[in-house]
Amino acid sequence: MDKLIITAALTGAEVTRKEQPNLPLTPDEIAHAAYEAYLAGASMVHVHARDSEGNPTQDYEVYKEIKEKIEAKCPIIFQPSTGGAVWHSPEERLQPVDLKPEMATLSCGTCNFGPDVFMNSEEYMEKFAAKMKELGVKPELEIFERGMINNGLKLLKKGLIDMPLHFDFVLGVPGAMTGELRDLLYLVESIPAGSTWTVAGIGRFELPLAVAAITLGGHVRVGFEDNVYYSKGVLAKSNAELVERIARISKELGREVATPDEARKILSLK
Ligand code: KMH
Ligand code: ZN
């Protein structure tokens, strides 16, 4: 089994300081949170930018500042979001890809997202994939529902993405697939051999799905984007605290945690 890649999803687009007082918002705060997560065992950060008022933004310059600040602190893999917030246009969402990060997310279909709709038409999935291919950015395929795997495989068939694929199963979003163990098992058995996968359980699904992924040979995403609690009713102190717990459990279960360079090899990053 490969070493475990832990991704820290530091900020997200939806969480507020009201819900999590320690949510990193500014480029300095996000870079500091990335560094703490790296020290705790994360080899990748999934990043959403916020503007000076704390609102989600996909602005190229803000992502550039965050990327540079993280790179100045540690060698963690920088993975910006192209999902943004539900109200961002596809053009806005694509901006961080111009930074040529090693990876970026690529959402593989449309679903309900709480009271909203997260729109990802075939036309735009293809545009996102083509741009990532052109710039040498490896997509992490975001899967919120079973049918989205097929949408990803269609991109593969069209030559817009390449093997080995890397999937992120985002489970437990209200309005999309639930986060029971059977959901994860169904998705894992539905992807092509040779692919890698990680799981991002939302809210109360985060920890049980993470432990399942550790034992199944997958990888794990934790962080305030997905879950602000350490345990029921108890807020986590930091993203790093959530990462540290996963690293500890993984080592207890006999699975070593990957460094960023080891993660680069596991994910076939250039
Ligand atoms: N904020 C969600 C609407 C991604 O980062 O690629 C979409 C999202 C996915 O978070
Ligand atoms: Zn995200």
mmCIF file of C-alpha atoms and ligand atoms in Angstrom:
data_model
loop_
_atom_site.group_PDB
_atom_site.id
_atom_site.type_symbol
_atom_site.label_atom_id
_atom_site.label_comp_id
_atom_site.label_asym_id
_atom_site.label_seq_id
_atom_site.Cartn_x
_atom_site.Cartn_y
_atom_site.Cartn_z
ATOM 1 C CA MET A 1 0.000 0.000 0.000
ATOM 2 C CA ASP A 2 1.287 3.497 -0.814
ATOM 3 C CA LYS A 3 1.997 5.919 1.981
ATOM 4 C CA LEU A 4 -0.984 8.078 2.933
ATOM 5 C CA ILE A 5 -1.461 11.459 1.262
ATOM 6 C CA ILE A 6 -3.250 13.874 3.579
ATOM 7 C CA THR A 7 -4.811 16.918 1.942
ATOM 8 C CA ALA A 8 -5.808 19.885 4.093
ATOM 9 C CA ALA A 9 -8.818 21.779 2.723
ATOM 10 C CA LEU A 10 -8.093 24.930 4.652
ATOM 11 C CA THR A 11 -10.849 27.462 3.963
ATOM 12 C CA GLY A 12 -13.497 26.509 1.401
ATOM 13 C CA ALA A 13 -15.978 28.937 -0.067
ATOM 14 C CA GLU A 14 -18.914 28.482 2.274
ATOM 15 C CA VAL A 15 -17.599 28.390 5.863
ATOM 16 C CA THR A 16 -17.627 31.631 7.867
ATOM 17 C CA ARG A 17 -15.776 32.909 10.943
ATOM 18 C CA LYS A 18 -19.089 32.659 12.801
ATOM 19 C CA GLU A 19 -19.040 28.920 12.279
ATOM 20 C CA GLN A 20 -15.286 28.514 12.811
ATOM 21 C CA PRO A 21 -13.498 31.448 14.513
ATOM 22 C CA ASN A 22 -10.069 30.139 13.431
ATOM 23 C CA LEU A 23 -10.909 29.933 9.710
ATOM 24 C CA PRO A 24 -7.916 31.241 7.689
ATOM 25 C CA LEU A 25 -9.046 33.980 5.299
ATOM 26 C CA THR A 26 -6.188 36.293 4.260
ATOM 27 C CA PRO A 27 -3.241 35.084 2.150
ATOM 28 C CA ASP A 28 -1.009 35.281 5.241
ATOM 29 C CA GLU A 29 -3.455 33.286 7.342
ATOM 30 C CA ILE A 30 -3.928 30.690 4.608
ATOM 31 C CA ALA A 31 -0.154 30.332 4.132
ATOM 32 C CA HIS A 32 0.338 29.964 7.880
ATOM 33 C CA ALA A 33 -2.429 27.341 8.052
ATOM 34 C CA ALA A 34 -0.773 25.498 5.145
ATOM 35 C CA TYR A 35 2.556 25.502 6.980
ATOM 36 C CA GLU A 36 0.960 24.183 10.189
ATOM 37 C CA ALA A 37 -0.846 21.497 8.200
ATOM 38 C CA TYR A 38 2.451 20.537 6.529
ATOM 39 C CA LEU A 39 4.137 20.196 9.933
ATOM 40 C CA ALA A 40 1.230 18.026 11.067
ATOM 41 C CA GLY A 41 1.613 15.648 8.097
ATOM 42 C CA ALA A 42 -0.285 17.118 5.151
ATOM 43 C CA SER A 43 1.415 16.808 1.770
ATOM 44 C CA MET A 44 -1.174 18.841 -0.155
ATOM 45 C CA VAL A 45 -3.381 21.865 0.467
ATOM 46 C CA HIS A 46 -6.656 22.471 -1.305
ATOM 47 C CA VAL A 47 -7.058 26.238 -1.427
ATOM 48 C CA HIS A 48 -9.999 28.602 -1.849
ATOM 49 C CA ALA A 49 -9.146 32.315 -1.859
ATOM 50 C CA ARG A 50 -11.104 35.018 -0.052
ATOM 51 C CA ASP A 51 -11.158 38.746 -0.810
ATOM 52 C CA SER A 52 -10.300 41.517 1.661
ATOM 53 C CA GLU A 53 -13.815 41.264 3.108
ATOM 54 C CA GLY A 54 -13.579 37.510 3.597
ATOM 55 C CA ASN A 55 -15.850 36.636 0.668
ATOM 56 C CA PRO A 56 -14.919 33.866 -1.783
ATOM 57 C CA THR A 57 -12.995 35.062 -4.813
ATOM 58 C CA GLN A 58 -11.367 33.293 -7.744
ATOM 59 C CA ASP A 59 -9.163 36.276 -8.526
ATOM 60 C CA TYR A 60 -5.853 35.323 -10.134
ATOM 61 C CA GLU A 61 -3.826 37.834 -8.115
ATOM 62 C CA VAL A 62 -5.141 36.632 -4.760
ATOM 63 C CA TYR A 63 -4.353 33.010 -5.632
ATOM 64 C CA LYS A 64 -0.898 34.093 -6.822
ATOM 65 C CA GLU A 65 -0.190 35.781 -3.515
ATOM 66 C CA ILE A 66 -1.354 32.718 -1.579
ATOM 67 C CA LYS A 67 0.712 30.353 -3.756
ATOM 68 C CA GLU A 68 3.863 32.421 -3.339
ATOM 69 C CA LYS A 69 3.385 32.756 0.409
ATOM 70 C CA ILE A 70 2.874 29.014 0.826
ATOM 71 C CA GLU A 71 5.888 28.199 -1.364
ATOM 72 C CA ALA A 72 8.056 30.503 0.737
ATOM 73 C CA LYS A 73 7.208 28.465 3.826
ATOM 74 C CA CYS A 74 7.151 24.799 2.778
ATOM 75 C CA PRO A 75 7.196 22.348 -0.167
ATOM 76 C CA ILE A 76 3.535 21.256 0.222
ATOM 77 C CA ILE A 77 1.566 20.617 -3.014
ATOM 78 C CA PHE A 78 -0.609 23.629 -3.837
ATOM 79 C CA GLN A 79 -3.987 22.641 -5.285
ATOM 80 C CA PRO A 80 -6.280 25.603 -5.984
ATOM 81 C CA SER A 81 -10.014 25.172 -6.388
ATOM 82 C CA THR A 82 -11.693 25.627 -9.739
ATOM 83 C CA GLY A 83 -15.015 24.965 -8.027
ATOM 84 C CA GLY A 84 -15.075 28.336 -6.318
ATOM 85 C CA ALA A 85 -18.468 29.262 -4.906
ATOM 86 C CA VAL A 86 -21.761 28.234 -6.547
ATOM 87 C CA TRP A 87 -22.307 31.767 -7.876
ATOM 88 C CA HIS A 88 -18.913 32.136 -9.609
ATOM 89 C CA SER A 89 -18.919 32.003 -13.408
ATOM 90 C CA PRO A 90 -16.871 29.273 -15.128
ATOM 91 C CA GLU A 91 -14.464 31.942 -16.414
ATOM 92 C CA GLU A 92 -13.879 33.258 -12.897
ATOM 93 C CA ARG A 93 -13.413 29.758 -11.566
ATOM 94 C CA LEU A 94 -10.686 28.905 -14.070
ATOM 95 C CA GLN A 95 -8.362 31.792 -13.165
ATOM 96 C CA PRO A 96 -6.035 29.977 -10.716
ATOM 97 C CA VAL A 97 -5.181 27.405 -13.402
ATOM 98 C CA ASP A 98 -3.180 30.154 -15.147
ATOM 99 C CA LEU A 99 -0.723 29.938 -12.250
ATOM 100 C CA LYS A 100 0.207 26.478 -13.560
ATOM 101 C CA PRO A 101 -0.130 24.773 -10.183
ATOM 102 C CA GLU A 102 0.871 21.111 -9.987
ATOM 103 C CA MET A 103 -2.796 20.184 -9.510
ATOM 104 C CA ALA A 104 -6.224 21.802 -9.519
ATOM 105 C CA THR A 105 -9.698 20.459 -8.878
ATOM 106 C CA LEU A 106 -12.045 19.570 -11.740
ATOM 107 C CA SER A 107 -15.654 19.002 -10.719
ATOM 108 C CA CYS A 108 -17.223 16.265 -12.823
ATOM 109 C CA GLY A 109 -20.884 17.179 -12.856
ATOM 110 C CA THR A 110 -23.796 19.206 -11.587
ATOM 111 C CA CYS A 111 -25.486 18.561 -8.253
ATOM 112 C CA ASN A 112 -27.560 20.226 -5.593
ATOM 113 C CA PHE A 113 -25.385 21.918 -2.998
ATOM 114 C CA GLY A 114 -27.499 22.653 0.061
ATOM 115 C CA PRO A 115 -30.126 25.119 -1.147
ATOM 116 C CA ASP A 116 -28.059 25.932 -4.270
ATOM 117 C CA VAL A 117 -27.015 24.204 -7.478
ATOM 118 C CA PHE A 118 -23.340 23.567 -8.279
ATOM 119 C CA MET A 119 -23.253 23.859 -12.075
ATOM 120 C CA ASN A 120 -20.773 21.927 -14.180
ATOM 121 C CA SER A 121 -22.030 21.457 -17.731
ATOM 122 C CA GLU A 122 -20.285 19.107 -20.141
ATOM 123 C CA GLU A 123 -19.134 22.081 -22.197
ATOM 124 C CA TYR A 124 -17.386 23.647 -19.230
ATOM 125 C CA MET A 125 -15.946 20.420 -17.846
ATOM 126 C CA GLU A 126 -14.317 19.970 -21.251
ATOM 127 C CA LYS A 127 -13.034 23.562 -21.258
ATOM 128 C CA PHE A 128 -11.578 23.160 -17.767
ATOM 129 C CA ALA A 129 -9.939 19.840 -18.669
ATOM 130 C CA ALA A 130 -8.502 21.195 -21.932
ATOM 131 C CA LYS A 131 -6.983 24.191 -20.187
ATOM 132 C CA MET A 132 -5.438 22.036 -17.472
ATOM 133 C CA LYS A 133 -3.995 19.729 -20.102
ATOM 134 C CA GLU A 134 -2.578 22.655 -22.078
ATOM 135 C CA LEU A 135 -0.869 24.069 -18.977
ATOM 136 C CA GLY A 136 0.332 20.744 -17.544
ATOM 137 C CA VAL A 137 -1.916 20.874 -14.482
ATOM 138 C CA LYS A 138 -3.058 17.476 -13.148
ATOM 139 C CA PRO A 139 -6.782 17.497 -12.389
ATOM 140 C CA GLU A 140 -8.184 16.059 -9.197
ATOM 141 C CA LEU A 141 -11.600 14.792 -10.317
ATOM 142 C CA GLU A 142 -14.209 15.913 -7.783
ATOM 143 C CA ILE A 143 -16.954 13.311 -7.481
ATOM 144 C CA PHE A 144 -20.107 14.281 -5.582
ATOM 145 C CA GLU A 145 -22.358 11.606 -7.138
ATOM 146 C CA ARG A 146 -21.781 8.197 -8.772
ATOM 147 C CA GLY A 147 -22.631 9.419 -12.297
ATOM 148 C CA MET A 148 -19.802 11.933 -12.139
ATOM 149 C CA ILE A 149 -17.271 9.104 -12.491
ATOM 150 C CA ASN A 150 -18.721 8.440 -15.950
ATOM 151 C CA ASN A 151 -18.423 12.120 -16.823
ATOM 152 C CA GLY A 152 -14.739 11.941 -15.868
ATOM 153 C CA LEU A 153 -14.260 8.801 -17.963
ATOM 154 C CA LYS A 154 -15.833 10.601 -20.917
ATOM 155 C CA LEU A 155 -13.152 13.275 -20.608
ATOM 156 C CA LEU A 156 -10.562 10.484 -20.626
ATOM 157 C CA LYS A 157 -12.092 8.943 -23.760
ATOM 158 C CA LYS A 158 -11.935 12.316 -25.491
ATOM 159 C CA GLY A 159 -8.250 12.658 -24.587
ATOM 160 C CA LEU A 160 -8.847 15.698 -22.384
ATOM 161 C CA ILE A 161 -7.399 14.059 -19.279
ATOM 162 C CA ASP A 162 -4.790 11.328 -18.912
ATOM 163 C CA MET A 163 -4.222 8.167 -16.884
ATOM 164 C CA PRO A 164 -3.458 7.654 -14.094
ATOM 165 C CA LEU A 165 -6.551 9.470 -12.882
ATOM 166 C CA HIS A 166 -6.891 10.893 -9.393
ATOM 167 C CA PHE A 167 -10.363 11.108 -7.835
ATOM 168 C CA ASP A 168 -11.647 12.953 -4.787
ATOM 169 C CA PHE A 169 -14.905 11.510 -3.442
ATOM 170 C CA VAL A 170 -16.681 14.369 -1.711
ATOM 171 C CA LEU A 171 -19.357 12.611 0.325
ATOM 172 C CA GLY A 172 -22.088 13.984 2.531
ATOM 173 C CA VAL A 173 -22.810 17.305 0.789
ATOM 174 C CA PRO A 174 -26.498 18.066 1.511
ATOM 175 C CA GLY A 175 -28.281 17.447 -1.778
ATOM 176 C CA ALA A 176 -25.679 15.041 -3.186
ATOM 177 C CA MET A 177 -24.384 11.542 -2.348
ATOM 178 C CA THR A 178 -24.377 10.564 1.321
ATOM 179 C CA GLY A 179 -21.267 9.581 3.234
ATOM 180 C CA GLU A 180 -21.977 6.089 4.444
ATOM 181 C CA LEU A 181 -19.273 3.447 4.098
ATOM 182 C CA ARG A 182 -21.280 1.701 1.374
ATOM 183 C CA ASP A 183 -21.205 4.908 -0.698
ATOM 184 C CA LEU A 184 -17.421 5.005 -0.554
ATOM 185 C CA LEU A 185 -17.039 1.307 -1.363
ATOM 186 C CA TYR A 186 -19.342 1.650 -4.377
ATOM 187 C CA LEU A 187 -17.300 4.554 -5.748
ATOM 188 C CA VAL A 188 -13.944 2.882 -5.102
ATOM 189 C CA GLU A 189 -14.984 -0.205 -7.063
ATOM 190 C CA SER A 190 -16.252 1.971 -9.937
ATOM 191 C CA ILE A 191 -12.987 3.687 -10.940
ATOM 192 C CA PRO A 192 -10.386 2.350 -13.387
ATOM 193 C CA ALA A 193 -7.574 0.166 -12.040
ATOM 194 C CA GLY A 194 -4.424 2.196 -11.537
ATOM 195 C CA SER A 195 -6.288 5.308 -10.393
ATOM 196 C CA THR A 196 -5.612 6.942 -7.057
ATOM 197 C CA TRP A 197 -8.367 8.319 -4.850
ATOM 198 C CA THR A 198 -8.943 10.374 -1.773
ATOM 199 C CA VAL A 199 -12.054 10.917 0.295
ATOM 200 C CA ALA A 200 -13.431 14.147 1.721
ATOM 201 C CA GLY A 201 -16.236 13.351 4.128
ATOM 202 C CA ILE A 202 -18.404 16.330 4.956
ATOM 203 C CA GLY A 203 -19.231 17.090 8.595
ATOM 204 C CA ARG A 204 -19.770 13.997 10.702
ATOM 205 C CA PHE A 205 -18.733 11.777 7.785
ATOM 206 C CA GLU A 206 -15.161 13.114 7.770
ATOM 207 C CA LEU A 207 -13.552 10.908 10.389
ATOM 208 C CA PRO A 208 -15.196 7.521 9.692
ATOM 209 C CA LEU A 209 -14.562 7.832 5.948
ATOM 210 C CA ALA A 210 -10.967 8.906 6.579
ATOM 211 C CA VAL A 211 -10.335 5.817 8.697
ATOM 212 C CA ALA A 212 -11.927 3.653 5.989
ATOM 213 C CA ALA A 213 -9.690 5.229 3.341
ATOM 214 C CA ILE A 214 -6.586 4.604 5.421
ATOM 215 C CA THR A 215 -7.403 0.899 5.642
ATOM 216 C CA LEU A 216 -8.575 0.588 2.019
ATOM 217 C CA GLY A 217 -5.446 2.151 0.487
ATOM 218 C CA GLY A 218 -7.027 5.456 -0.472
ATOM 219 C CA HIS A 219 -5.995 8.904 0.677
ATOM 220 C CA VAL A 220 -7.635 11.436 2.980
ATOM 221 C CA ARG A 221 -8.786 15.060 2.878
ATOM 222 C CA VAL A 222 -9.715 16.888 6.067
ATOM 223 C CA GLY A 223 -10.057 20.543 6.979
ATOM 224 C CA PHE A 224 -12.422 23.395 7.690
ATOM 225 C CA GLU A 225 -13.834 23.399 4.141
ATOM 226 C CA ASP A 226 -15.388 20.017 4.921
ATOM 227 C CA ASN A 227 -15.780 19.975 8.695
ATOM 228 C CA VAL A 228 -15.185 22.556 11.429
ATOM 229 C CA TYR A 229 -15.493 20.170 14.406
ATOM 230 C CA TYR A 230 -12.978 17.985 16.184
ATOM 231 C CA SER A 231 -15.730 15.956 17.811
ATOM 232 C CA LYS A 232 -19.476 16.351 18.269
ATOM 233 C CA GLY A 233 -20.106 19.952 19.377
ATOM 234 C CA VAL A 234 -16.395 20.691 19.874
ATOM 235 C CA LEU A 235 -14.809 23.011 17.319
ATOM 236 C CA ALA A 236 -11.353 22.098 16.000
ATOM 237 C CA LYS A 237 -8.632 24.546 17.009
ATOM 238 C CA SER A 238 -6.990 24.522 13.592
ATOM 239 C CA ASN A 239 -6.807 22.669 10.306
ATOM 240 C CA ALA A 240 -3.539 21.195 11.577
ATOM 241 C CA GLU A 241 -5.317 19.602 14.521
ATOM 242 C CA LEU A 242 -7.530 17.663 12.096
ATOM 243 C CA VAL A 243 -4.507 16.669 9.976
ATOM 244 C CA GLU A 244 -2.511 15.607 13.014
ATOM 245 C CA ARG A 245 -5.257 13.211 14.143
ATOM 246 C CA ILE A 246 -5.330 11.514 10.726
ATOM 247 C CA ALA A 247 -1.532 11.178 10.677
ATOM 248 C CA ARG A 248 -1.628 9.666 14.170
ATOM 249 C CA ILE A 249 -4.395 7.164 13.325
ATOM 250 C CA SER A 250 -2.673 6.171 10.094
ATOM 251 C CA LYS A 251 0.616 5.484 11.852
ATOM 252 C CA GLU A 252 -1.234 3.512 14.559
ATOM 253 C CA LEU A 253 -2.761 1.412 11.781
ATOM 254 C CA GLY A 254 0.688 0.770 10.314
ATOM 255 C CA ARG A 255 0.439 3.098 7.316
ATOM 256 C CA GLU A 256 3.138 5.742 6.977
ATOM 257 C CA VAL A 257 2.281 9.278 5.938
ATOM 258 C CA ALA A 258 3.679 10.630 2.640
ATOM 259 C CA THR A 259 5.910 13.682 2.419
ATOM 260 C CA PRO A 260 5.054 16.133 -0.380
ATOM 261 C CA ASP A 261 7.715 14.599 -2.626
ATOM 262 C CA GLU A 262 6.445 11.096 -1.936
ATOM 263 C CA ALA A 263 2.924 12.326 -2.711
ATOM 264 C CA ARG A 264 4.188 13.778 -6.007
ATOM 265 C CA LYS A 265 5.457 10.315 -6.986
ATOM 266 C CA ILE A 266 2.260 8.541 -5.893
ATOM 267 C CA LEU A 267 0.176 11.022 -7.928
ATOM 268 C CA SER A 268 2.563 10.954 -10.929
ATOM 269 C CA LEU A 269 3.004 14.718 -10.803
ATOM 270 C CA LYS A 270 5.615 16.180 -13.115
HETATM 271 N N1 KMH B 1 -17.451 25.297 -3.122
HETATM 272 C C1 KMH B 1 -18.124 24.300 -3.882
HETATM 273 C C2 KMH B 1 -19.329 24.870 -4.560
HETATM 274 C C3 KMH B 1 -13.790 22.534 -5.576
HETATM 275 O O1 KMH B 1 -13.152 23.188 -4.774
HETATM 276 O O2 KMH B 1 -13.304 22.156 -6.622
HETATM 277 C C4 KMH B 1 -17.248 23.641 -4.876
HETATM 278 C C5 KMH B 1 -15.956 23.117 -4.408
HETATM 279 C C6 KMH B 1 -15.245 22.195 -5.330
HETATM 280 O O3 KMH B 1 -15.470 23.415 -3.329
HETATM 281 ZN ZN ZN B 2 -13.093 23.138 -2.591
#
